[in-house]
mmCIF file of C-alpha atoms in Angstrom:
data_model
loop_
_atom_site.group_PDB
_atom_site.id
_atom_site.type_symbol
_atom_site.label_atom_id
_atom_site.label_comp_id
_atom_site.label_asym_id
_atom_site.label_seq_id
_atom_site.Cartn_x
_atom_site.Cartn_y
_atom_site.Cartn_z
ATOM 1 C CA MET A 3 9.640 50.853 -6.677
ATOM 2 C CA SER A 4 7.861 47.239 -7.243
ATOM 3 C CA LEU A 5 8.279 46.103 -3.255
ATOM 4 C CA ILE A 6 6.612 49.599 -2.445
ATOM 5 C CA LEU A 7 3.743 48.556 -5.213
ATOM 6 C CA LEU A 8 3.248 45.343 -4.400
ATOM 7 C CA ALA A 9 2.421 46.371 -0.610
ATOM 8 C CA LEU A 10 0.077 48.921 -1.862
ATOM 9 C CA LEU A 11 -1.891 46.416 -3.363
ATOM 10 C CA CYS A 12 -1.827 43.595 -0.663
ATOM 11 C CA ALA A 13 -4.541 43.418 1.443
ATOM 12 C CA VAL A 14 -4.135 45.437 4.381
ATOM 13 C CA ARG A 15 -6.072 44.713 8.296
ATOM 14 C CA PHE A 16 -5.107 46.633 10.737
ATOM 15 C CA ASN A 17 -2.246 48.737 9.195
ATOM 16 C CA THR A 18 -0.536 45.493 8.578
ATOM 17 C CA ILE A 19 0.409 43.821 5.409
ATOM 18 C CA THR A 20 -0.732 40.416 4.585
ATOM 19 C CA CYS A 21 0.606 39.446 1.600
ATOM 20 C CA CYS A 22 3.094 36.153 1.749
ATOM 21 C CA HIS A 23 6.982 36.495 2.271
ATOM 22 C CA GLU A 24 8.896 38.419 -0.437
ATOM 23 C CA ARG A 25 11.232 35.591 -0.213
ATOM 24 C CA ASP A 26 8.801 33.044 -0.535
ATOM 25 C CA ARG A 27 7.000 34.524 -3.706
ATOM 26 C CA ARG A 28 10.320 34.936 -4.850
ATOM 27 C CA SER A 29 11.274 31.623 -4.871
ATOM 28 C CA LEU A 30 7.358 30.128 -6.065
ATOM 29 C CA LEU A 31 8.681 32.747 -9.657
ATOM 30 C CA SER A 32 11.942 31.141 -9.747
ATOM 31 C CA PHE A 33 10.019 27.334 -9.658
ATOM 32 C CA LYS A 34 7.233 28.177 -12.173
ATOM 33 C CA GLN A 35 10.287 29.305 -14.603
ATOM 34 C CA GLY A 36 10.641 26.050 -15.199
ATOM 35 C CA VAL A 37 6.809 24.507 -15.704
ATOM 36 C CA VAL A 38 5.337 24.869 -18.806
ATOM 37 C CA ASP A 39 1.702 24.885 -18.080
ATOM 38 C CA PRO A 40 -0.163 24.213 -21.358
ATOM 39 C CA SER A 41 -3.859 24.958 -19.550
ATOM 40 C CA ASN A 42 -2.857 27.788 -17.874
ATOM 41 C CA ARG A 43 -3.533 26.414 -14.218
ATOM 42 C CA LEU A 44 -1.028 29.044 -12.753
ATOM 43 C CA SER A 45 -2.815 31.843 -14.308
ATOM 44 C CA SER A 46 -3.407 33.355 -10.666
ATOM 45 C CA TRP A 47 0.792 33.463 -10.244
ATOM 46 C CA SER A 48 0.777 36.352 -12.556
ATOM 47 C CA THR A 49 -2.203 38.381 -11.441
ATOM 48 C CA LEU A 50 -2.778 38.198 -8.107
ATOM 49 C CA PRO A 51 0.186 40.149 -5.642
ATOM 50 C CA ASP A 52 0.016 37.719 -2.988
ATOM 51 C CA CYS A 53 0.832 34.685 -3.437
ATOM 52 C CA CYS A 54 -1.051 33.698 -0.499
ATOM 53 C CA GLN A 55 -4.132 33.431 -3.040
ATOM 54 C CA TRP A 56 -1.919 31.483 -6.091
ATOM 55 C CA TYR A 57 -3.772 28.394 -7.362
ATOM 56 C CA GLY A 58 -1.843 25.718 -5.356
ATOM 57 C CA VAL A 59 -0.704 27.663 -2.012
ATOM 58 C CA ALA A 60 -1.417 27.865 1.233
ATOM 59 C CA CYS A 61 0.403 30.115 3.966
ATOM 60 C CA ASP A 62 -0.057 29.917 8.076
ATOM 61 C CA THR A 63 -0.889 32.573 9.940
ATOM 62 C CA ASN A 64 2.509 34.626 9.521
ATOM 63 C CA ASN A 65 2.358 34.504 5.686
ATOM 64 C CA ARG A 66 4.907 31.830 5.538
ATOM 65 C CA VAL A 67 3.922 29.456 2.613
ATOM 66 C CA VAL A 68 3.469 26.042 3.661
ATOM 67 C CA VAL A 69 1.658 23.909 1.415
ATOM 68 C CA LEU A 70 2.186 23.614 -2.599
ATOM 69 C CA ASP A 71 -0.318 21.464 -4.475
ATOM 70 C CA LEU A 72 0.013 21.016 -7.579
ATOM 71 C CA SER A 73 -1.453 17.816 -7.868
ATOM 72 C CA ASN A 74 -3.710 16.767 -10.836
ATOM 73 C CA TYR A 75 -4.902 13.092 -10.430
ATOM 74 C CA GLU A 76 -7.960 14.092 -11.868
ATOM 75 C CA ASP A 77 -6.674 14.233 -15.099
ATOM 76 C CA LEU A 78 -4.430 10.534 -13.939
ATOM 77 C CA VAL A 79 -6.451 8.632 -17.048
ATOM 78 C CA GLY A 80 -5.539 11.359 -19.960
ATOM 79 C CA LEU A 81 -1.837 11.287 -18.635
ATOM 80 C CA ILE A 82 -1.815 7.575 -19.236
ATOM 81 C CA SER A 83 -2.873 7.934 -22.678
ATOM 82 C CA ASN A 84 -0.995 10.844 -23.290
ATOM 83 C CA ASN A 85 -3.758 12.788 -23.719
ATOM 84 C CA HIS A 86 -2.913 15.079 -20.904
ATOM 85 C CA SER A 87 -3.801 19.254 -21.589
ATOM 86 C CA GLU A 88 -4.241 19.877 -17.739
ATOM 87 C CA SER A 89 -0.552 18.331 -16.571
ATOM 88 C CA LEU A 90 1.728 20.944 -15.765
ATOM 89 C CA ARG A 91 5.308 19.957 -17.290
ATOM 90 C CA GLY A 92 8.982 20.816 -17.954
ATOM 91 C CA GLU A 93 11.013 20.933 -14.428
ATOM 92 C CA ILE A 94 10.893 20.610 -11.150
ATOM 93 C CA ASN A 95 13.332 23.676 -9.824
ATOM 94 C CA LEU A 96 13.355 21.329 -6.243
ATOM 95 C CA SER A 97 16.411 24.286 -5.158
ATOM 96 C CA SER A 98 13.647 27.054 -5.641
ATOM 97 C CA LEU A 99 11.272 25.348 -3.288
ATOM 98 C CA LEU A 100 13.420 23.777 -0.626
ATOM 99 C CA ALA A 101 14.526 27.858 -0.321
ATOM 100 C CA ILE A 102 11.060 28.066 1.193
ATOM 101 C CA GLU A 103 11.839 28.095 4.915
ATOM 102 C CA SER A 104 8.582 26.861 6.109
ATOM 103 C CA LEU A 105 7.247 24.425 2.912
ATOM 104 C CA GLY A 106 5.875 21.440 4.982
ATOM 105 C CA TRP A 107 3.561 19.934 1.847
ATOM 106 C CA LEU A 108 4.402 19.522 -1.795
ATOM 107 C CA GLY A 109 2.239 18.027 -3.722
ATOM 108 C CA LEU A 110 3.197 17.794 -7.697
ATOM 109 C CA GLY A 111 1.922 13.539 -8.287
ATOM 110 C CA GLY A 112 -0.009 13.148 -10.907
ATOM 111 C CA ASN A 113 1.626 15.696 -13.683
ATOM 112 C CA ASP A 114 3.894 15.230 -16.795
ATOM 113 C CA PHE A 115 7.140 16.735 -15.462
ATOM 114 C CA GLU A 116 10.347 15.115 -17.426
ATOM 115 C CA ARG A 117 13.278 16.337 -14.647
ATOM 116 C CA ILE A 118 14.129 17.405 -11.167
ATOM 117 C CA SER A 119 17.027 20.053 -11.199
ATOM 118 C CA MET A 120 18.991 20.256 -7.683
ATOM 119 C CA ALA A 121 21.611 22.620 -7.569
ATOM 120 C CA PRO A 122 24.733 21.854 -5.060
ATOM 121 C CA ILE A 123 24.483 24.554 -2.254
ATOM 122 C CA ASN A 124 27.618 26.367 -1.401
ATOM 123 C CA ASN A 125 27.682 28.597 1.322
ATOM 124 C CA SER A 126 27.122 31.921 -1.468
ATOM 125 C CA VAL A 127 23.606 30.056 -2.720
ATOM 126 C CA ALA A 128 22.634 29.226 1.307
ATOM 127 C CA THR A 129 23.338 32.754 2.268
ATOM 128 C CA HIS A 130 21.504 34.076 -0.555
ATOM 129 C CA THR A 131 18.550 32.050 -0.134
ATOM 130 C CA HIS A 132 18.484 31.052 3.343
ATOM 131 C CA LEU A 133 18.172 27.773 3.295
ATOM 132 C CA LEU A 134 21.573 25.538 4.794
ATOM 133 C CA PRO A 135 22.349 22.001 3.670
ATOM 134 C CA ASN A 136 19.466 19.766 5.136
ATOM 135 C CA SER A 137 17.424 21.992 7.116
ATOM 136 C CA SER A 138 14.371 21.749 4.955
ATOM 137 C CA GLU A 139 11.063 21.133 6.729
ATOM 138 C CA LEU A 140 9.607 19.289 4.395
ATOM 139 C CA SER A 141 7.592 16.197 5.707
ATOM 140 C CA TYR A 142 5.265 15.504 2.910
ATOM 141 C CA LEU A 143 6.138 15.026 -0.687
ATOM 142 C CA SER A 144 4.420 12.771 -3.183
ATOM 143 C CA LEU A 145 5.791 13.030 -7.114
ATOM 144 C CA SER A 146 3.868 9.221 -8.144
ATOM 145 C CA TYR A 147 2.576 8.930 -11.705
ATOM 146 C CA ASN A 148 4.659 11.779 -13.084
ATOM 147 C CA ILE A 149 5.487 9.003 -16.203
ATOM 148 C CA HIS A 150 8.301 10.902 -17.652
ATOM 149 C CA LEU A 151 9.939 11.919 -14.586
ATOM 150 C CA HIS A 152 13.913 11.481 -14.676
ATOM 151 C CA ALA A 153 15.033 10.385 -11.299
ATOM 152 C CA ASP A 154 18.136 9.938 -11.716
ATOM 153 C CA ASN A 155 19.858 12.277 -9.514
ATOM 154 C CA LEU A 156 17.013 10.559 -6.918
ATOM 155 C CA HIS A 157 19.412 9.957 -4.133
ATOM 156 C CA TYR A 158 21.664 13.628 -4.027
ATOM 157 C CA TRP A 159 17.971 14.920 -3.058
ATOM 158 C CA LEU A 160 17.084 12.368 -1.058
ATOM 159 C CA SER A 161 19.612 13.556 1.084
ATOM 160 C CA ARG A 162 18.816 17.011 1.084
ATOM 161 C CA LEU A 163 15.401 16.186 3.050
ATOM 162 C CA PRO A 164 15.847 14.965 6.621
ATOM 163 C CA SER A 165 12.341 15.945 7.551
ATOM 164 C CA LEU A 166 10.361 13.902 5.617
ATOM 165 C CA THR A 167 8.011 11.055 6.544
ATOM 166 C CA PHE A 168 5.664 10.775 3.162
ATOM 167 C CA LEU A 169 7.160 10.066 0.290
ATOM 168 C CA GLY A 170 4.879 8.911 -3.019
ATOM 169 C CA LEU A 171 6.506 7.918 -5.916
ATOM 170 C CA SER A 172 4.515 5.675 -7.486
ATOM 171 C CA GLY A 173 4.464 4.950 -11.017
ATOM 172 C CA ILE A 174 8.406 6.460 -12.294
ATOM 173 C CA HIS A 175 10.936 4.199 -13.178
ATOM 174 C CA LEU A 176 13.602 4.669 -11.183
ATOM 175 C CA PRO A 177 17.301 4.094 -11.129
ATOM 176 C CA SER A 178 18.794 0.719 -10.850
ATOM 177 C CA GLU A 179 21.501 1.916 -9.461
ATOM 178 C CA THR A 180 20.789 1.047 -5.418
ATOM 179 C CA ASN A 181 22.513 4.250 -4.277
ATOM 180 C CA TRP A 182 18.841 6.283 -4.050
ATOM 181 C CA VAL A 183 18.110 2.777 -1.899
ATOM 182 C CA GLN A 184 20.473 4.337 0.900
ATOM 183 C CA SER A 185 19.972 7.565 0.852
ATOM 184 C CA LEU A 186 15.838 6.334 1.152
ATOM 185 C CA ALA A 187 16.757 4.243 4.519
ATOM 186 C CA SER A 188 18.234 6.730 6.188
ATOM 187 C CA LEU A 189 14.784 9.023 6.374
ATOM 188 C CA ARG A 190 12.225 8.422 9.164
ATOM 189 C CA LEU A 191 9.799 8.384 6.968
ATOM 190 C CA GLU A 192 6.023 6.414 7.683
ATOM 191 C CA SER A 193 4.599 6.254 4.247
ATOM 192 C CA LEU A 194 6.661 4.298 1.279
ATOM 193 C CA TYR A 195 4.672 4.607 -2.233
ATOM 194 C CA LEU A 196 6.730 2.741 -4.434
ATOM 195 C CA ALA A 197 4.108 1.074 -6.759
ATOM 196 C CA ASP A 198 4.698 0.261 -10.540
ATOM 197 C CA CYS A 199 8.510 1.662 -9.937
ATOM 198 C CA ASN A 200 9.879 -1.226 -11.898
ATOM 199 C CA LEU A 201 11.710 -2.600 -9.104
ATOM 200 C CA THR A 202 13.021 -6.075 -8.755
ATOM 201 C CA THR A 203 14.530 -7.837 -5.562
ATOM 202 C CA SER A 204 17.913 -6.919 -6.965
ATOM 203 C CA ILE A 205 17.559 -3.330 -6.847
ATOM 204 C CA LEU A 206 16.106 -3.177 -3.523
ATOM 205 C CA SER A 207 18.462 -5.813 -1.536
ATOM 206 C CA PHE A 208 20.683 -4.035 1.024
ATOM 207 C CA GLN A 209 21.787 -4.597 3.881
ATOM 208 C CA HIS A 210 21.348 -1.941 6.197
ATOM 209 C CA ALA A 211 17.780 0.017 6.455
ATOM 210 C CA ASN A 212 16.232 1.649 9.212
ATOM 211 C CA PHE A 213 12.238 1.765 8.678
ATOM 212 C CA SER A 214 12.104 1.653 12.562
ATOM 213 C CA THR A 215 9.189 4.300 11.779
ATOM 214 C CA LEU A 216 7.593 3.128 8.708
ATOM 215 C CA SER A 217 3.585 2.204 9.467
ATOM 216 C CA TYR A 218 2.540 2.372 5.145
ATOM 217 C CA LEU A 219 4.102 0.491 2.620
ATOM 218 C CA ASP A 220 2.597 -0.058 -0.993
ATOM 219 C CA LEU A 221 5.409 -2.158 -3.863
ATOM 220 C CA SER A 222 2.648 -2.944 -6.138
ATOM 221 C CA LEU A 223 2.982 -3.682 -9.537
ATOM 222 C CA ASN A 224 6.858 -4.463 -8.959
ATOM 223 C CA ASP A 225 8.501 -7.651 -9.930
ATOM 224 C CA PHE A 226 9.862 -9.879 -6.995
ATOM 225 C CA THR A 227 9.803 -12.705 -8.473
ATOM 226 C CA PHE A 228 13.575 -13.902 -7.170
ATOM 227 C CA GLY A 229 11.305 -12.828 -3.529
ATOM 228 C CA LEU A 230 11.399 -10.149 -1.339
ATOM 229 C CA PRO A 231 14.357 -8.200 0.318
ATOM 230 C CA ASN A 232 15.183 -9.573 3.648
ATOM 231 C CA TRP A 233 14.784 -5.907 4.976
ATOM 232 C CA LEU A 234 11.216 -6.235 4.664
ATOM 233 C CA PHE A 235 10.858 -8.507 7.500
ATOM 234 C CA ASN A 236 12.791 -6.503 10.111
ATOM 235 C CA LEU A 237 10.689 -3.641 9.947
ATOM 236 C CA SER A 238 9.148 -2.594 13.224
ATOM 237 C CA LYS A 239 6.937 -4.768 14.985
ATOM 238 C CA ASP A 240 4.760 -1.782 16.357
ATOM 239 C CA HIS A 241 4.669 0.890 14.146
ATOM 240 C CA PHE A 242 4.129 -0.847 10.557
ATOM 241 C CA GLU A 243 -0.042 -1.355 9.788
ATOM 242 C CA GLU A 244 -0.742 -1.543 5.908
ATOM 243 C CA PHE A 245 1.414 -3.880 3.453
ATOM 244 C CA ASP A 246 0.517 -3.776 -0.273
ATOM 245 C CA LEU A 247 2.236 -6.489 -2.285
ATOM 246 C CA SER A 248 -0.428 -6.853 -5.087
ATOM 247 C CA GLN A 249 0.975 -7.585 -8.421
ATOM 248 C CA CYS A 250 4.498 -8.604 -7.492
ATOM 249 C CA ASN A 251 4.539 -11.209 -9.395
ATOM 250 C CA LEU A 252 5.406 -13.462 -6.012
ATOM 251 C CA ARG A 253 5.897 -17.179 -5.646
ATOM 252 C CA GLY A 254 5.047 -19.987 -3.000
ATOM 253 C CA GLN A 255 3.862 -19.701 0.157
ATOM 254 C CA ILE A 256 3.340 -16.571 1.450
ATOM 255 C CA PRO A 257 5.773 -14.505 3.204
ATOM 256 C CA ASP A 258 5.884 -15.249 6.628
ATOM 257 C CA LEU A 259 4.719 -11.619 8.402
ATOM 258 C CA SER A 260 3.220 -13.429 11.964
ATOM 259 C CA GLY A 261 5.722 -10.936 13.344
ATOM 260 C CA TYR A 262 3.872 -7.560 12.227
ATOM 261 C CA ARG A 263 0.427 -8.351 14.914
ATOM 262 C CA ASN A 264 -0.277 -4.299 14.082
ATOM 263 C CA LEU A 265 -0.675 -5.275 10.880
ATOM 264 C CA TRP A 266 -4.765 -4.427 9.901
ATOM 265 C CA ARG A 267 -4.498 -4.221 6.130
ATOM 266 C CA LEU A 268 -2.708 -6.379 3.697
ATOM 267 C CA ASP A 269 -2.994 -7.126 -0.150
ATOM 268 C CA LEU A 270 -1.698 -10.322 -1.686
ATOM 269 C CA SER A 271 -3.551 -10.258 -5.116
ATOM 270 C CA ASN A 272 -2.642 -11.157 -8.573
ATOM 271 C CA ASN A 273 -0.250 -12.655 -7.670
ATOM 272 C CA LYS A 274 1.328 -16.629 -8.296
ATOM 273 C CA LEU A 275 1.426 -17.840 -4.776
ATOM 274 C CA LYS A 276 0.224 -21.416 -3.495
ATOM 275 C CA GLY A 277 -0.220 -23.631 -0.496
ATOM 276 C CA SER A 278 -2.641 -23.402 2.506
ATOM 277 C CA ILE A 279 -4.058 -20.412 3.613
ATOM 278 C CA PRO A 280 -1.384 -19.744 6.909
ATOM 279 C CA GLU A 281 -3.321 -20.006 10.215
ATOM 280 C CA TRP A 282 -0.568 -17.156 11.271
ATOM 281 C CA LEU A 283 -3.756 -15.351 9.859
ATOM 282 C CA GLY A 284 -5.768 -15.360 11.877
ATOM 283 C CA GLN A 285 -3.339 -14.633 14.698
ATOM 284 C CA LEU A 286 -2.767 -11.103 13.588
ATOM 285 C CA ASP A 287 -4.998 -9.243 16.166
ATOM 286 C CA SER A 288 -5.325 -5.834 13.990
ATOM 287 C CA LEU A 289 -6.351 -7.175 10.455
ATOM 288 C CA THR A 290 -9.305 -5.283 9.190
ATOM 289 C CA ILE A 291 -8.806 -5.677 5.542
ATOM 290 C CA LEU A 292 -6.923 -9.066 3.981
ATOM 291 C CA ASP A 293 -7.213 -10.179 -0.281
ATOM 292 C CA LEU A 294 -5.603 -12.720 -1.097
ATOM 293 C CA SER A 295 -7.493 -13.065 -4.482
ATOM 294 C CA ASN A 296 -6.068 -14.144 -7.886
ATOM 295 C CA ASN A 297 -3.159 -16.536 -6.127
ATOM 296 C CA SER A 298 -3.226 -20.698 -6.454
ATOM 297 C CA PHE A 299 -3.933 -21.378 -3.026
ATOM 298 C CA HIS A 300 -5.308 -24.533 -2.321
ATOM 299 C CA SER A 301 -7.384 -26.404 1.080
ATOM 300 C CA SER A 302 -9.374 -24.103 3.067
ATOM 301 C CA ILE A 303 -10.369 -21.294 4.686
ATOM 302 C CA PRO A 304 -8.311 -21.314 8.153
ATOM 303 C CA SER A 305 -10.976 -21.358 10.770
ATOM 304 C CA ASN A 306 -9.310 -18.542 13.247
ATOM 305 C CA LEU A 307 -9.649 -16.092 10.745
ATOM 306 C CA LEU A 308 -12.933 -15.335 10.624
ATOM 307 C CA ASN A 309 -13.555 -16.627 14.470
ATOM 308 C CA THR A 310 -16.094 -14.326 16.251
ATOM 309 C CA SER A 311 -13.511 -12.332 18.185
ATOM 310 C CA ALA A 312 -11.186 -11.597 15.026
ATOM 311 C CA SER A 313 -11.317 -8.117 13.754
ATOM 312 C CA LEU A 314 -11.385 -8.753 10.095
ATOM 313 C CA GLU A 315 -13.864 -7.137 8.331
ATOM 314 C CA TYR A 316 -13.375 -7.568 4.434
ATOM 315 C CA LEU A 317 -11.620 -10.752 2.870
ATOM 316 C CA ASP A 318 -11.625 -11.698 -0.428
ATOM 317 C CA ALA A 319 -9.847 -15.106 -1.533
ATOM 318 C CA SER A 320 -11.974 -15.378 -5.266
ATOM 319 C CA PHE A 321 -9.914 -16.817 -8.315
ATOM 320 C CA ASN A 322 -8.135 -19.591 -6.281
ATOM 321 C CA ASP A 323 -8.803 -23.526 -5.852
ATOM 322 C CA LEU A 324 -10.100 -23.432 -2.453
ATOM 323 C CA ASN A 325 -12.041 -26.198 -1.214
ATOM 324 C CA GLY A 326 -13.466 -28.334 2.139
ATOM 325 C CA PRO A 327 -16.822 -26.328 4.274
ATOM 326 C CA LEU A 328 -16.869 -22.949 5.022
ATOM 327 C CA PRO A 329 -16.219 -21.763 8.099
ATOM 328 C CA ASN A 330 -19.435 -22.149 10.397
ATOM 329 C CA ILE A 331 -19.288 -18.194 11.663
ATOM 330 C CA LEU A 332 -20.882 -17.533 8.095
ATOM 331 C CA GLY A 333 -24.566 -16.353 8.925
ATOM 332 C CA GLN A 334 -24.320 -16.261 12.959
ATOM 333 C CA ASN A 335 -22.608 -13.403 13.679
ATOM 334 C CA LYS A 336 -25.329 -11.074 13.310
ATOM 335 C CA SER A 337 -24.165 -8.910 16.338
ATOM 336 C CA ALA A 338 -20.660 -7.794 13.493
ATOM 337 C CA THR A 339 -20.529 -4.691 12.073
ATOM 338 C CA SER A 340 -22.416 -4.406 8.593
ATOM 339 C CA ASN A 341 -19.448 -4.193 6.363
ATOM 340 C CA ARG A 342 -18.730 -7.830 8.260
ATOM 341 C CA VAL A 343 -21.643 -9.165 7.951
ATOM 342 C CA GLU A 344 -21.969 -8.066 3.943
ATOM 343 C CA SER A 345 -18.540 -9.595 3.055
ATOM 344 C CA LEU A 346 -19.595 -12.729 4.535
ATOM 345 C CA GLU A 347 -22.775 -13.529 3.449
ATOM 346 C CA ASN A 348 -21.418 -12.660 -0.306
ATOM 347 C CA TRP A 349 -19.095 -15.233 0.293
ATOM 348 C CA GLN A 350 -19.752 -16.805 -3.081
ATOM 349 C CA THR A 351 -19.032 -13.161 -5.204
ATOM 350 C CA VAL A 352 -15.895 -12.745 -2.581
ATOM 351 C CA PHE A 353 -14.593 -16.080 -1.951
ATOM 352 C CA GLY A 354 -15.230 -17.529 -5.607
ATOM 353 C CA PRO A 355 -17.038 -21.359 -6.143
ATOM 354 C CA ILE A 356 -15.974 -23.358 -3.352
ATOM 355 C CA LYS A 357 -14.567 -26.940 -4.501
#
């Protein structure tokens, strides 16, 4: 009777019911049971019969749920200050969400979930939920800045997401055990956000890693006092494009990244790097954004870093111990893009005082 009533309540077009798939609706409601919703953000989940119209839900043309976006980055400042009235809390029932067969995008970042549950899949559960081990289509997952989230079972549920290409875990203190890192390395990720995850050199030190598809990596706000893990120098030379190592307590000279010729953004700001700025930076043909601020570099800016053919549009080397003459390109390249001209003409602002 309830299914008949639901069908009558759904919109009807050309005698075809356009409600979402019943299994998807049940899976979403199962997930909702573990969610604490103090601001009633999910009120539509109780009042609207068609789950394709629920808050945060999007469906494809077959009325299958393909997106669940409950991210709450607008309240991130309140979350950090423990005044997070808009944040969802409680449990992320990942088993229920992965039972949504077509779900490809899951955004839960900026909330205050405390735990993730992932029930073991046996034959009876797989039959009931139509979910087979390692069959998930989920390609995008962001849990970033759920700062109280316990990720103790991280290795287990990562191994169940073979299609994942985007993973956001920033702001979550990850386990010191390395088993989850091995699971991470088995995925064909393109974008990986691990900023402010309490990572150290030892946690990320492992021998075998396959990140051949990785193009974006954010490791900022971690502690690499004892150097970068070796596998970071074995990423794909063709795919790797963006690297954020800001505020990682890096020491000594800039690590040699000269092999990554397609790198277009590199952030090494707020570290303890010293020595000369290497000339190989000027040989990265695609380098567009470079931030070297708040370190202890000395000597002068390499001339090839700002030559007329360089792709560089933004360079910040402020708060260093630079000296020597400025490159001759300053004030001469009027044919450059407006962004590049602005960054060069504001040399004293971007680069700080020149000794």
